[in-house]
Amino acid sequence: MQLMPEEAFLQALPVRQREDLYSTGSPSLKTRKEQLLKLKTILLKHEEAFMEALHSDLGKPAFESFSSEIAVLLNEIDYVCRHLAKWMRPVRSRHLKMGYVETVNRNRHPHGSVLIIGSWNYPLQLSLMPAIGAIAAGNRCVIKPSEHAPATAGLLEEVMNAAFTPEQVTVVTGDARTASLLTSSRFDLIFFTGSGETGKLVAEQAAGQLTPVILELGGKNPCIIDEKGFSEAAIRDIVWGKFLNAGQTCIAPDTLFVHESIFEKTLNELSAVISAFYGDRPQTNGDYGRICTDAHFQKVLEFIRQGDVRHGGTHDRDDRFIAPTVVTDMDPGSPILEEEIFGPVLPVIPYTDLNTLLSSGMIQRDALTGYMFSKDKNGIQLFKDHMQSPTISVNQVIHHAASPHIAFGGKGRSGYGAYHGKTGFLAFSYEKTDYSAHHFIRFRGKFPPYSERNMKALKKLRKWLL
């Protein structure tokens, strides 16, 4: 099939970036830091414009736009720039063997041209956070923001492409066809953030080129409050984490499991805190966001209908508004209990015993994260042992994802691979080893014809010979 000129340009991008990288060599520490600081300058210079774009796409209040998108990117850049020299430093070692000394120099090298596909729920952060790790590791980048956040994607394309050459970093906007064209091109690494269904398609297309993929997906993150875990502060944290960005956060508490002894008390406090945060008419509250697309609005609305509404439930399709909602008494097997909600609907389920709950199959063990509010060390350890999530957060929600000290990534259905901080530098680079040996005695017994005598010597001296 004949490609349009723009499509041919897209397919040629990884070739152009790779050739430019090979011709100039792996970027120096100075060059990498200059590019990261250029990215920081872009964020600071266009801070107000980015916040306006995020409000246009998702109704995000300025506070959430800065704290959950811009600030975490600035912190990541600062952290990476502080530690990059140490991460890039070669690791050297020498080992004495029988008859020779081997010298091993291990270095981190960039993969080459990296494709980053961002998600619509945090369209700025999830487009640029991977790029920070990729640039720090010395790569060239093609960034494809989500078409479902068009204002942010358009602004990213404008300011990034004005600051970087296409051979360094370029932003490409477009729909699913553009994304498919890119994922089937010969990139050296693909980083994808999004749904599990789309993640599978990306991995399948990348497999055709034997391109490695990092998938950051989602999952039904459980949140448990046991008998000793209830407090007004705990409920505030849960409400904030659940309804941040109108619930459209991959690490939001998806379902709340509450010990039966504090069930009604928890429901009452949830209602009180939601009202305190967003008022009795959250649609008119400037601190509450909107659902990103009409299709997602309908999906979230269907979830509400699968339980009894204990708080909220109001909605406005024209405004893509769904109030912070708490539901109970869902039928077993309902989609709200099986699928990631990714919206402002919090199912609350009572339980009688932690062991029984964990063995019931209601909790996704490989969710992106797991939350527990408790003072019971044994119960906390039981929960940690049960979960397979890469991160478990106790008596706090969301905050771990903003730390450059903590690897962010999934396992199983929540994805594979991780980034942030040094983990991101490692994810976007590979280890290259320079090996040399200085011989002072040659052991001829390793060459054919082999003998029983040499076999005995090998078994006795294998640690020194090999």
Short mmCIF file of C-alpha atoms in Angstrom, two decimals:
data_model
loop_
_atom_site.label_atom_id
_atom_site.label_comp_id
_atom_site.label_asym_id
_atom_site.label_seq_id
_atom_site.Cartn_x
_atom_site.Cartn_y
_atom_site.Cartn_z
CA MET A 1 0.00 0.00 0.00
CA GLN A 2 1.28 3.45 -0.97
CA LEU A 3 2.04 5.59 2.06
CA MET A 4 1.06 9.23 2.24
CA PRO A 5 4.00 11.64 2.59
CA GLU A 6 3.20 12.25 6.27
CA GLU A 7 3.01 8.51 6.92
CA ALA A 8 6.32 7.94 5.17
CA PHE A 9 7.83 10.68 7.35
CA LEU A 10 6.59 8.91 10.48
CA GLN A 11 7.99 5.55 9.47
CA ALA A 12 11.34 7.15 8.64
CA LEU A 13 11.63 8.90 12.01
CA PRO A 14 13.27 6.05 13.94
CA VAL A 15 15.76 5.53 11.10
CA ARG A 16 16.67 9.23 11.06
CA GLN A 17 17.03 9.38 14.83
CA ARG A 18 19.08 6.19 15.00
CA GLU A 19 21.42 7.27 12.21
CA ASP A 20 21.96 10.65 13.83
CA LEU A 21 22.71 8.98 17.16
CA TYR A 22 25.17 6.57 15.58
CA SER A 23 26.89 9.36 13.65
CA THR A 24 27.43 11.53 16.74
CA GLY A 25 27.88 8.77 19.31
CA SER A 26 26.29 8.38 22.71
CA PRO A 27 25.50 11.86 24.10
CA SER A 28 27.76 13.24 26.79
CA LEU A 29 26.61 14.02 30.31
CA LYS A 30 26.62 17.70 29.41
CA THR A 31 24.41 17.19 26.36
CA ARG A 32 21.89 15.07 28.26
CA LYS A 33 21.61 17.57 31.09
CA GLU A 34 21.22 20.43 28.60
CA GLN A 35 18.30 18.64 26.97
CA LEU A 36 16.69 17.91 30.33
CA LEU A 37 17.07 21.51 31.42
CA LYS A 38 15.59 22.61 28.11
CA LEU A 39 12.58 20.44 28.93
CA LYS A 40 12.39 22.07 32.36
CA THR A 41 12.47 25.51 30.75
CA ILE A 42 9.57 24.53 28.48
CA LEU A 43 7.48 23.45 31.48
CA LEU A 44 8.19 26.65 33.40
CA LYS A 45 7.75 28.99 30.43
CA HIS A 46 4.45 27.46 29.34
CA GLU A 47 3.14 26.56 32.79
CA GLU A 48 -0.05 28.62 32.49
CA ALA A 49 -0.72 27.39 28.95
CA PHE A 50 -0.36 23.76 30.04
CA MET A 51 -2.75 24.28 32.94
CA GLU A 52 -5.29 25.87 30.59
CA ALA A 53 -4.92 22.96 28.16
CA LEU A 54 -5.40 20.42 30.94
CA HIS A 55 -8.51 22.25 32.08
CA SER A 56 -9.83 22.23 28.54
CA ASP A 57 -9.26 18.49 28.15
CA LEU A 58 -10.23 17.22 31.60
CA GLY A 59 -11.62 20.12 33.57
CA LYS A 60 -8.59 19.89 35.86
CA PRO A 61 -8.31 22.59 38.50
CA ALA A 62 -5.04 24.49 38.37
CA PHE A 63 -3.89 23.02 41.69
CA GLU A 64 -4.24 19.43 40.42
CA SER A 65 -2.67 20.32 37.06
CA PHE A 66 0.41 21.73 38.73
CA SER A 67 0.75 19.20 41.55
CA SER A 68 0.05 16.00 39.62
CA GLU A 69 1.52 16.91 36.25
CA ILE A 70 3.94 19.82 36.17
CA ALA A 71 5.47 19.62 39.66
CA VAL A 72 6.24 15.88 39.48
CA LEU A 73 7.97 16.43 36.13
CA LEU A 74 10.06 19.29 37.51
CA ASN A 75 11.00 17.17 40.54
CA GLU A 76 11.97 14.26 38.31
CA ILE A 77 14.19 16.46 36.12
CA ASP A 78 15.92 17.94 39.17
CA TYR A 79 16.50 14.50 40.68
CA VAL A 80 17.81 12.97 37.46
CA CYS A 81 20.16 15.87 36.78
CA ARG A 82 21.58 15.58 40.31
CA HIS A 83 22.35 11.87 39.99
CA LEU A 84 22.97 11.35 36.27
CA ALA A 85 26.76 11.61 36.45
CA LYS A 86 26.89 8.79 39.01
CA TRP A 87 24.52 6.60 36.98
CA MET A 88 26.57 7.06 33.80
CA ARG A 89 29.87 6.25 35.47
CA PRO A 90 31.37 2.98 34.16
CA VAL A 91 31.60 0.11 36.62
CA ARG A 92 35.10 -1.41 36.49
CA SER A 93 36.36 -4.60 38.05
CA ARG A 94 39.39 -6.94 37.77
CA HIS A 95 39.49 -10.65 38.48
CA LEU A 96 42.54 -12.89 38.92
CA LYS A 97 42.29 -16.21 37.09
CA MET A 98 44.68 -19.10 36.47
CA GLY A 99 47.28 -17.59 34.19
CA TYR A 100 45.57 -14.31 33.41
CA VAL A 101 43.84 -11.21 34.77
CA GLU A 102 40.49 -10.21 33.25
CA THR A 103 39.29 -6.60 33.19
CA VAL A 104 35.58 -5.86 32.95
CA ASN A 105 34.17 -2.40 32.15
CA ARG A 106 30.37 -2.18 32.24
CA ASN A 107 28.65 0.86 30.72
CA ARG A 108 25.03 1.87 30.14
CA HIS A 109 24.20 2.65 26.51
CA PRO A 110 21.06 4.11 24.93
CA HIS A 111 18.75 1.80 23.02
CA GLY A 112 18.52 4.30 20.15
CA SER A 113 15.18 5.66 18.95
CA VAL A 114 12.40 5.31 21.53
CA LEU A 115 8.67 5.63 20.92
CA ILE A 116 6.60 6.94 23.83
CA ILE A 117 2.81 6.66 23.67
CA GLY A 118 1.13 8.72 26.37
CA SER A 119 -2.29 8.40 27.97
CA TRP A 120 -5.17 10.87 28.16
CA ASN A 121 -5.76 10.89 31.92
CA TYR A 122 -2.46 12.66 32.72
CA PRO A 123 -1.60 13.75 29.19
CA LEU A 124 1.36 15.96 30.10
CA GLN A 125 2.98 13.85 32.81
CA LEU A 126 2.57 10.51 31.06
CA SER A 127 4.02 11.87 27.82
CA LEU A 128 7.06 13.57 29.34
CA MET A 129 7.92 11.44 32.39
CA PRO A 130 9.14 8.54 30.20
CA ALA A 131 10.94 11.05 27.97
CA ILE A 132 12.98 12.25 30.97
CA GLY A 133 14.30 8.72 31.52
CA ALA A 134 14.86 8.20 27.81
CA ILE A 135 16.81 11.45 27.37
CA ALA A 136 18.83 10.77 30.52
CA ALA A 137 19.82 7.41 29.07
CA GLY A 138 20.96 9.09 25.84
CA ASN A 139 18.13 8.13 23.50
CA ARG A 140 16.28 9.99 20.80
CA CYS A 141 12.49 10.14 21.28
CA VAL A 142 9.27 10.21 19.34
CA ILE A 143 6.37 11.15 21.63
CA LYS A 144 2.76 10.37 20.67
CA PRO A 145 0.35 12.05 23.14
CA SER A 146 -3.22 10.84 23.37
CA GLU A 147 -5.66 12.21 20.80
CA HIS A 148 -8.32 12.20 23.53
CA ALA A 149 -6.60 15.17 25.20
CA PRO A 150 -6.27 17.35 22.07
CA ALA A 151 -5.49 20.68 23.74
CA THR A 152 -2.55 19.27 25.69
CA ALA A 153 -1.34 17.20 22.73
CA GLY A 154 -1.44 20.21 20.41
CA LEU A 155 0.45 22.40 22.88
CA LEU A 156 3.07 19.69 23.42
CA GLU A 157 3.59 19.38 19.68
CA GLU A 158 3.97 23.15 19.29
CA VAL A 159 6.42 23.86 22.12
CA MET A 160 8.48 20.65 21.98
CA ASN A 161 9.00 20.67 18.22
CA ALA A 162 10.05 24.31 18.39
CA ALA A 163 12.71 23.47 20.98
CA PHE A 164 14.09 20.17 19.64
CA THR A 165 15.04 18.91 16.20
CA PRO A 166 13.20 15.84 14.83
CA GLU A 167 16.43 13.87 15.18
CA GLN A 168 16.48 14.58 18.93
CA VAL A 169 12.92 14.69 20.23
CA THR A 170 9.74 15.11 18.25
CA VAL A 171 6.06 15.09 19.18
CA VAL A 172 3.60 13.52 16.76
CA THR A 173 -0.15 14.01 17.07
CA GLY A 174 -2.81 11.87 15.46
CA ASP A 175 -5.40 9.19 16.01
CA ALA A 176 -5.22 5.42 16.46
CA ARG A 177 -4.03 4.95 12.87
CA THR A 178 -1.02 7.17 13.58
CA ALA A 179 -0.27 5.20 16.73
CA SER A 180 -0.55 1.90 14.83
CA LEU A 181 1.77 3.16 12.11
CA LEU A 182 4.33 4.13 14.73
CA THR A 183 4.14 0.92 16.76
CA SER A 184 4.72 -1.14 13.62
CA SER A 185 7.82 0.91 12.72
CA ARG A 186 11.37 -0.10 13.62
CA PHE A 187 11.89 1.64 16.93
CA ASP A 188 14.47 0.30 19.37
CA LEU A 189 12.08 0.46 22.34
CA ILE A 190 8.39 1.29 22.80
CA PHE A 191 6.97 2.70 26.03
CA PHE A 192 3.18 2.57 26.26
CA THR A 193 0.78 3.85 28.91
CA GLY A 194 -2.89 2.96 28.59
CA SER A 195 -5.45 0.20 28.80
CA GLY A 196 -4.70 -3.50 28.88
CA GLU A 197 -6.55 -4.12 25.61
CA THR A 198 -4.56 -1.51 23.70
CA GLY A 199 -1.37 -2.63 25.44
CA LYS A 200 -1.82 -6.13 24.01
CA LEU A 201 -2.18 -4.69 20.49
CA VAL A 202 0.95 -2.57 20.94
CA ALA A 203 2.92 -5.60 22.15
CA GLU A 204 1.68 -7.70 19.21
CA GLN A 205 2.67 -5.07 16.65
CA ALA A 206 6.05 -4.52 18.29
CA ALA A 207 6.70 -8.26 18.26
CA GLY A 208 6.68 -8.17 14.47
CA GLN A 209 9.82 -6.03 14.62
CA LEU A 210 11.23 -7.77 17.73
CA THR A 211 10.99 -4.40 19.46
CA PRO A 212 11.10 -4.52 23.28
CA VAL A 213 8.11 -2.94 25.00
CA ILE A 214 7.44 -1.43 28.41
CA LEU A 215 3.73 -1.50 29.26
CA GLU A 216 2.22 0.68 31.99
CA LEU A 217 -1.37 -0.48 32.32
CA GLY A 218 -3.94 -0.37 35.12
CA GLY A 219 -5.92 -2.65 37.37
CA LYS A 220 -8.38 -2.86 40.22
CA ASN A 221 -6.28 -1.46 43.04
CA PRO A 222 -7.74 -2.74 46.32
CA CYS A 223 -7.97 -0.56 49.41
CA ILE A 224 -8.65 -2.21 52.76
CA ILE A 225 -9.62 -0.60 56.07
CA ASP A 226 -9.56 -3.00 58.99
CA GLU A 227 -11.02 -2.54 62.47
CA LYS A 228 -8.01 -0.52 63.62
CA GLY A 229 -7.47 1.44 60.43
CA PHE A 230 -10.44 3.78 60.54
CA SER A 231 -9.82 7.49 61.13
CA GLU A 232 -11.03 10.75 59.69
CA ALA A 233 -7.56 11.27 58.23
CA ALA A 234 -7.66 7.87 56.50
CA ILE A 235 -11.03 8.66 54.91
CA ARG A 236 -9.76 12.04 53.72
CA ASP A 237 -6.79 10.38 52.05
CA ILE A 238 -8.98 7.77 50.37
CA VAL A 239 -11.52 10.30 49.11
CA TRP A 240 -8.75 12.54 47.80
CA GLY A 241 -6.97 9.66 46.06
CA LYS A 242 -10.14 8.22 44.58
CA PHE A 243 -11.65 11.44 43.21
CA LEU A 244 -8.43 13.17 42.15
CA ASN A 245 -8.76 13.89 38.41
CA ALA A 246 -12.40 12.73 38.67
CA GLY A 247 -11.21 9.22 39.45
CA GLN A 248 -9.26 8.86 36.22
CA THR A 249 -6.01 7.75 37.85
CA CYS A 250 -4.45 4.34 37.26
CA ILE A 251 -3.30 4.09 40.89
CA ALA A 252 -6.55 5.35 42.44
CA PRO A 253 -8.17 3.10 45.05
CA ASP A 254 -10.55 1.16 42.82
CA THR A 255 -12.61 -0.70 45.41
CA LEU A 256 -12.80 -0.13 49.16
CA PHE A 257 -13.07 -3.16 51.45
CA VAL A 258 -14.18 -2.24 54.98
CA HIS A 259 -14.41 -4.41 58.06
CA GLU A 260 -18.06 -4.98 58.90
CA SER A 261 -17.67 -3.50 62.39
CA ILE A 262 -16.93 -0.05 60.91
CA PHE A 263 -18.91 -0.32 57.66
CA GLU A 264 -21.71 2.17 58.34
CA LYS A 265 -19.36 4.54 60.14
CA THR A 266 -17.08 4.51 57.10
CA LEU A 267 -19.96 5.19 54.70
CA ASN A 268 -21.11 8.15 56.78
CA GLU A 269 -17.61 9.57 56.95
CA LEU A 270 -17.11 9.11 53.20
CA SER A 271 -20.23 11.21 52.55
CA ALA A 272 -19.13 13.86 55.03
CA VAL A 273 -15.65 14.17 53.51
CA ILE A 274 -16.92 14.25 49.91
CA SER A 275 -19.31 17.06 50.85
CA ALA A 276 -16.53 18.90 52.66
CA PHE A 277 -14.23 18.62 49.63
CA TYR A 278 -16.65 19.36 46.80
CA GLY A 279 -19.81 20.78 48.40
CA ASP A 280 -23.41 19.77 47.82
CA ARG A 281 -23.21 20.77 44.14
CA PRO A 282 -19.85 19.43 42.91
CA GLN A 283 -20.69 20.31 39.31
CA THR A 284 -20.27 23.99 40.18
CA ASN A 285 -17.12 23.36 42.22
CA GLY A 286 -13.96 24.48 40.44
CA ASP A 287 -11.89 21.90 42.30
CA TYR A 288 -13.51 18.93 40.58
CA GLY A 289 -12.71 17.65 37.09
CA ARG A 290 -14.60 16.08 34.20
CA ILE A 291 -14.68 12.78 32.34
CA CYS A 292 -12.40 12.90 29.32
CA THR A 293 -14.57 11.40 26.54
CA ASP A 294 -18.23 10.68 25.84
CA ALA A 295 -17.51 6.97 25.48
CA HIS A 296 -15.80 6.80 28.85
CA PHE A 297 -18.63 8.81 30.40
CA GLN A 298 -21.10 6.15 29.29
CA LYS A 299 -18.92 3.33 30.61
CA VAL A 300 -18.60 4.93 34.06
CA LEU A 301 -22.34 5.67 34.12
CA GLU A 302 -23.06 1.97 33.59
CA PHE A 303 -20.95 1.14 36.64
CA ILE A 304 -23.11 3.38 38.84
CA ARG A 305 -26.23 1.47 37.82
CA GLN A 306 -24.78 -1.80 39.09
CA GLY A 307 -25.07 -0.92 42.79
CA ASP A 308 -27.05 1.07 45.31
CA VAL A 309 -25.96 4.71 45.39
CA ARG A 310 -25.08 5.82 48.93
CA HIS A 311 -23.67 9.19 47.89
CA GLY A 312 -23.63 11.18 44.65
CA GLY A 313 -24.82 9.53 41.47
CA THR A 314 -25.83 12.74 39.68
CA HIS A 315 -24.45 13.36 36.22
CA ASP A 316 -24.64 15.67 33.19
CA ARG A 317 -23.79 14.15 29.82
CA ASP A 318 -23.38 17.51 28.05
CA ASP A 319 -20.83 18.61 30.65
CA ARG A 320 -19.26 15.11 30.93
CA PHE A 321 -19.83 15.48 34.68
CA ILE A 322 -20.28 12.59 37.07
CA ALA A 323 -20.49 13.43 40.75
CA PRO A 324 -18.23 11.71 43.29
CA THR A 325 -20.24 8.55 43.89
CA VAL A 326 -20.23 5.81 46.51
CA VAL A 327 -22.08 2.55 45.77
CA THR A 328 -22.78 -0.59 47.79
CA ASP A 329 -24.61 -3.92 47.40
CA MET A 330 -23.29 -4.90 43.96
CA ASP A 331 -24.32 -8.29 42.59
CA PRO A 332 -21.50 -10.86 42.41
CA GLY A 333 -20.00 -10.95 38.94
CA SER A 334 -21.07 -7.40 38.08
CA PRO A 335 -18.65 -5.58 35.73
CA ILE A 336 -18.03 -2.98 38.45
CA LEU A 337 -16.46 -5.77 40.52
CA GLU A 338 -14.48 -7.24 37.61
CA GLU A 339 -13.26 -4.27 35.52
CA GLU A 340 -11.12 -1.27 36.34
CA ILE A 341 -13.52 1.60 37.03
CA PHE A 342 -11.24 4.51 36.15
CA GLY A 343 -13.81 7.08 37.18
CA PRO A 344 -15.42 8.77 40.21
CA VAL A 345 -17.30 5.71 41.46
CA LEU A 346 -16.19 4.00 44.67
CA PRO A 347 -17.67 0.58 45.45
CA VAL A 348 -17.58 -0.15 49.20
CA ILE A 349 -17.75 -3.78 50.29
CA PRO A 350 -17.90 -5.13 53.87
CA TYR A 351 -15.79 -8.08 54.97
CA THR A 352 -15.66 -10.15 58.14
CA ASP A 353 -12.16 -11.63 58.14
CA LEU A 354 -9.00 -10.61 56.31
CA ASN A 355 -7.93 -14.17 55.52
CA THR A 356 -11.33 -14.93 54.04
CA LEU A 357 -11.29 -11.72 52.01
CA LEU A 358 -7.85 -12.39 50.57
CA SER A 359 -8.80 -15.94 49.59
CA SER A 360 -12.15 -14.93 48.08
CA GLY A 361 -10.79 -13.96 44.66
CA MET A 362 -12.30 -10.46 44.93
CA ILE A 363 -8.88 -8.80 45.09
CA GLN A 364 -6.69 -8.56 42.00
CA ARG A 365 -3.32 -9.71 43.27
CA ASP A 366 -1.36 -8.20 40.36
CA ALA A 367 -3.06 -4.79 40.47
CA LEU A 368 -0.82 -1.80 39.85
CA THR A 369 -0.75 -1.13 43.59
CA GLY A 370 -2.48 -2.13 46.80
CA TYR A 371 -3.56 0.03 49.74
CA MET A 372 -4.23 -0.84 53.35
CA PHE A 373 -5.15 1.33 56.33
CA SER A 374 -4.32 -0.50 59.52
CA LYS A 375 -2.25 -0.57 62.70
CA ASP A 376 -2.15 -4.37 62.80
CA LYS A 377 1.36 -5.45 61.79
CA ASN A 378 0.28 -9.04 61.23
CA GLY A 379 -2.62 -8.03 59.02
CA ILE A 380 -0.43 -5.65 57.04
CA GLN A 381 2.15 -8.37 56.49
CA LEU A 382 -0.57 -10.80 55.44
CA PHE A 383 -1.78 -8.31 52.84
CA LYS A 384 1.75 -7.66 51.59
CA ASP A 385 2.42 -11.38 51.26
CA HIS A 386 -0.82 -11.90 49.34
CA MET A 387 -0.38 -9.09 46.84
CA GLN A 388 1.92 -9.42 43.83
CA SER A 389 1.82 -5.70 43.02
CA PRO A 390 5.25 -4.06 42.71
CA THR A 391 4.17 -1.40 45.22
CA ILE A 392 2.13 -1.70 48.42
CA SER A 393 1.19 1.50 50.26
CA VAL A 394 0.17 1.45 53.91
CA ASN A 395 -1.82 4.30 55.49
CA GLN A 396 -1.34 6.49 52.42
CA VAL A 397 -2.52 6.60 48.81
CA ILE A 398 -1.10 7.96 45.53
CA HIS A 399 2.00 9.68 46.96
CA HIS A 400 4.41 6.85 46.16
CA ALA A 401 3.93 7.48 42.43
CA ALA A 402 5.39 10.99 42.71
CA SER A 403 8.66 9.85 44.26
CA PRO A 404 11.73 9.45 42.02
CA HIS A 405 13.11 7.10 44.68
CA ILE A 406 10.41 4.50 43.94
CA ALA A 407 10.17 2.43 40.75
CA PHE A 408 6.76 2.81 39.10
CA GLY A 409 5.45 -0.11 37.08
CA GLY A 410 3.16 -3.10 36.97
CA LYS A 411 3.20 -6.87 36.90
CA GLY A 412 1.02 -9.28 34.97
CA ARG A 413 -2.26 -7.64 34.01
CA SER A 414 -1.03 -4.25 35.23
CA GLY A 415 1.88 -4.27 32.77
CA TYR A 416 5.60 -4.94 32.84
CA GLY A 417 8.70 -2.84 33.13
CA ALA A 418 9.16 0.17 35.40
CA TYR A 419 10.54 3.72 35.39
CA HIS A 420 11.02 6.91 37.47
CA GLY A 421 14.38 7.99 38.84
CA LYS A 422 17.28 5.60 38.37
CA THR A 423 14.87 2.83 37.36
CA GLY A 424 13.91 4.94 34.34
CA PHE A 425 17.54 5.46 33.39
CA LEU A 426 18.08 1.69 33.54
CA ALA A 427 14.86 0.94 31.65
CA PHE A 428 15.85 3.11 28.70
CA SER A 429 19.42 1.82 28.47
CA TYR A 430 21.20 -1.50 28.20
CA GLU A 431 24.44 -2.74 29.70
CA LYS A 432 27.39 -2.93 27.34
CA THR A 433 30.52 -4.69 28.56
CA ASP A 434 34.12 -4.16 27.48
CA TYR A 435 36.15 -7.24 28.36
CA SER A 436 39.89 -7.77 28.11
CA ALA A 437 42.38 -10.33 29.46
CA HIS A 438 46.08 -10.06 30.21
CA HIS A 439 47.72 -13.52 30.05
CA PHE A 440 50.89 -14.42 31.89
CA ILE A 441 50.41 -18.19 31.52
CA ARG A 442 48.51 -19.97 28.75
CA PHE A 443 46.50 -23.02 29.80
CA ARG A 444 46.62 -25.30 26.77
CA GLY A 445 44.39 -27.93 28.32
CA LYS A 446 41.22 -26.08 27.25
CA PHE A 447 41.85 -26.93 23.58
CA PRO A 448 41.10 -30.23 21.83
CA PRO A 449 42.06 -32.97 21.91
CA TYR A 450 40.57 -33.18 25.43
CA SER A 451 41.98 -35.57 28.01
CA GLU A 452 40.90 -37.18 31.26
CA ARG A 453 43.76 -35.43 33.02
CA ASN A 454 42.58 -32.03 31.88
CA MET A 455 39.02 -32.88 32.85
CA LYS A 456 40.19 -33.59 36.41
CA ALA A 457 42.12 -30.31 36.44
CA LEU A 458 39.04 -28.44 35.20
CA LYS A 459 36.84 -29.90 37.93
CA LYS A 460 39.37 -29.04 40.60
CA LEU A 461 40.29 -25.57 39.40
CA ARG A 462 37.08 -24.46 37.61
CA LYS A 463 36.73 -21.28 39.73
CA TRP A 464 40.18 -20.16 38.61
CA LEU A 465 40.10 -21.43 35.04
CA LEU A 466 36.66 -20.09 34.01
#
